């Protein structure tokens, strides 16, 4: 399988700020890879380096087997970017935004005449084709930015927080359509700080924090590697027998989390009327195990 | 919610895109984008492009003309018309290259959006300059047409030669504004640009009377602003072409071109620092 993106020991600092310290990962063709990390982890900086918009301070970064900062025009045309902040043309209509963006890729009018309606349909924006961008909701703008990134039928689509700030319905639609893109064989790289989004969409996840990769792998592998498969959340006070079992536990204040291999060991101790939550371990548990639960303010 | 997932054509590259990405395509695409936005604000755009320069012509041509009457051996209206043309295009090119371009760069992040497509910053800046020059030329042509209609242009055929010359000068005015814009952090910054560049041009570059009536140090300032060179080429072209010496015209034109090229280079240098986190 071809490697579309290969980052090795990537680093970038801005003055004294080490935005990216040491990041290595690769994105194989046709996979969806997620950079999962909190705000300030260095995700956007990594994306910008891949797009050739920011130069790495050190390390190497290849996109389509060429140096990312020296991609030629043809290779650049094969990458679609959904930036973190929407930068649509607010004074123009939805379809004009797409037509104009297509011109930057040298696409012909004939091609755009079929491509634009196709993408509007794909992103459920057909009804809004003539609406000015200023009239759109946040979710619609985001869908339009995604449609715009797809205008030249890119092989690689890079999405920086595609659903941040959107309501559940809008997120769901975007997830569905990104899944459809995956099925078409497109290579996707997305950043997110939503665990559910990463778990749902990504084949491989690279967990980043403080400009470094903490671990990477499929969601399943990551969970198996870092946390026991069963999670119980119990209200305090918790029966002392459970605490003595020596499970991995975390104090959440009013309640406690217990991670265990053997759920029966806990359930048999619990009184029948004790309210509790039993769920499989998920990425969030992995993430919090790796990065700690405390609130981090900059 | 179980909306069926619609599909898009798997391999639209079968439909061969006609144009290939190229320098001209990129510049043309952004020029087209600016034109579309301009058209989206049709009435304010028309007012800015036509009404404003014609108001100037009316106020200074007829207003001042009634007081001044003669300038050398031409009527004041004839004398001032090329100045009004120059001032109109200078103002338009300067405004578009500074405040309007800054809105695209800073407020709307249009440059960031375009840089994610296979377009370079150099192409963006050339497109901005060509667009600003186009918009400026529209205002200049409006004044020239009125001038022709009222018979204030003694050599009407020279208008055909003057138009491309105006366009060339506008490119230079525009790249200088882009250079200033490249350093702006906010809109307040442009008050310096308008106070120390656009307004002095209006007052000292020979729109209303000869530059040599000013004290010498003012003349130095005037001749550093390329609008002075422009006026000293287009005024004789429209009024008395036989008095324009080729060597003088060449010298002035070289100044305008060098000024524009250096400005473009400086604008590119500063904006690449800002856009590419250098
Ligand atoms: N152009 C820049 N200049 C200075 N600091 C920056 C710049 N871009 C990012 N940073 C800093 O680098 C760190 C990582 O930022 P970013 O890559 O945007 O993280 P993320 O996208 O994961 O939230 C942050 O502390 C941010 O403030
Ligand atoms: Mg970010």
Short mmCIF file of N, CA and C in Angstrom, two decimals, chain A residues 23-24 45 53 75 93 108 139 153 159 162 204 217-218 221 246 258 264 274 279 282 287 290:
data_model
loop_
_atom_site.label_atom_id
_atom_site.label_comp_id
_atom_site.label_asym_id
_atom_site.label_seq_id
_atom_site.Cartn_x
_atom_site.Cartn_y
_atom_site.Cartn_z
N UNK A 23 6.69 14.71 16.32
CA UNK A 23 5.52 14.00 15.81
C UNK A 23 5.93 13.14 14.62
N UNK A 24 5.67 11.84 14.74
CA UNK A 24 5.89 10.92 13.62
C UNK A 24 4.63 10.10 13.43
N UNK A 45 -1.14 23.10 13.57
CA UNK A 45 0.22 23.35 13.08
C UNK A 45 0.69 22.18 12.21
N UNK A 53 1.92 25.21 4.28
CA UNK A 53 1.64 26.60 4.66
C UNK A 53 2.54 27.06 5.80
N UNK A 75 0.43 18.17 -7.68
CA UNK A 75 0.23 17.44 -6.42
C UNK A 75 -0.63 18.25 -5.45
N UNK A 93 -22.88 33.60 -3.22
CA UNK A 93 -23.81 32.53 -2.94
C UNK A 93 -23.05 31.22 -2.75
N UNK A 108 -12.68 23.34 -15.69
CA UNK A 108 -13.43 24.01 -16.76
C UNK A 108 -14.86 24.29 -16.31
N UNK A 139 -23.58 24.88 10.74
CA UNK A 139 -23.46 23.54 10.16
C UNK A 139 -23.45 23.57 8.64
N UNK A 153 -12.01 16.79 -6.77
CA UNK A 153 -11.94 15.36 -6.53
C UNK A 153 -10.56 14.93 -6.01
N UNK A 159 -8.99 17.39 7.11
CA UNK A 159 -10.08 18.10 7.78
C UNK A 159 -9.64 18.49 9.19
N UNK A 162 -13.58 19.05 11.74
CA UNK A 162 -14.72 19.25 10.83
C UNK A 162 -16.05 19.50 11.53
N UNK A 204 -7.20 4.58 12.04
CA UNK A 204 -6.05 4.69 12.93
C UNK A 204 -6.13 6.02 13.65
N UNK A 217 -2.62 3.82 16.96
CA UNK A 217 -3.10 2.49 16.64
C UNK A 217 -4.57 2.55 16.28
N UNK A 218 -5.19 1.39 16.05
CA UNK A 218 -6.63 1.38 15.80
C UNK A 218 -7.32 1.65 17.12
N UNK A 221 -7.13 -1.41 19.36
CA UNK A 221 -5.80 -1.68 19.92
C UNK A 221 -5.47 -0.73 21.05
N UNK A 246 -8.28 -3.84 44.20
CA UNK A 246 -7.09 -3.40 43.47
C UNK A 246 -7.30 -3.19 41.97
N UNK A 258 -14.13 2.44 38.06
CA UNK A 258 -13.31 1.23 38.24
C UNK A 258 -13.13 0.56 36.89
N UNK A 264 -17.83 -9.53 36.79
CA UNK A 264 -18.59 -10.24 37.84
C UNK A 264 -18.04 -9.96 39.22
N UNK A 274 -28.24 -0.62 44.38
CA UNK A 274 -27.23 0.42 44.14
C UNK A 274 -27.28 0.83 42.67
N UNK A 279 -20.12 0.07 31.47
CA UNK A 279 -19.98 0.27 30.03
C UNK A 279 -18.64 -0.29 29.57
N UNK A 282 -13.73 2.95 26.46
CA UNK A 282 -13.69 3.62 25.15
C UNK A 282 -12.45 4.49 25.04
N UNK A 287 -7.66 8.11 26.41
CA UNK A 287 -7.15 9.47 26.30
C UNK A 287 -6.89 10.06 27.68
N UNK A 290 -4.00 8.55 29.39
CA UNK A 290 -2.71 9.03 28.87
C UNK A 290 -2.41 10.48 29.23
#
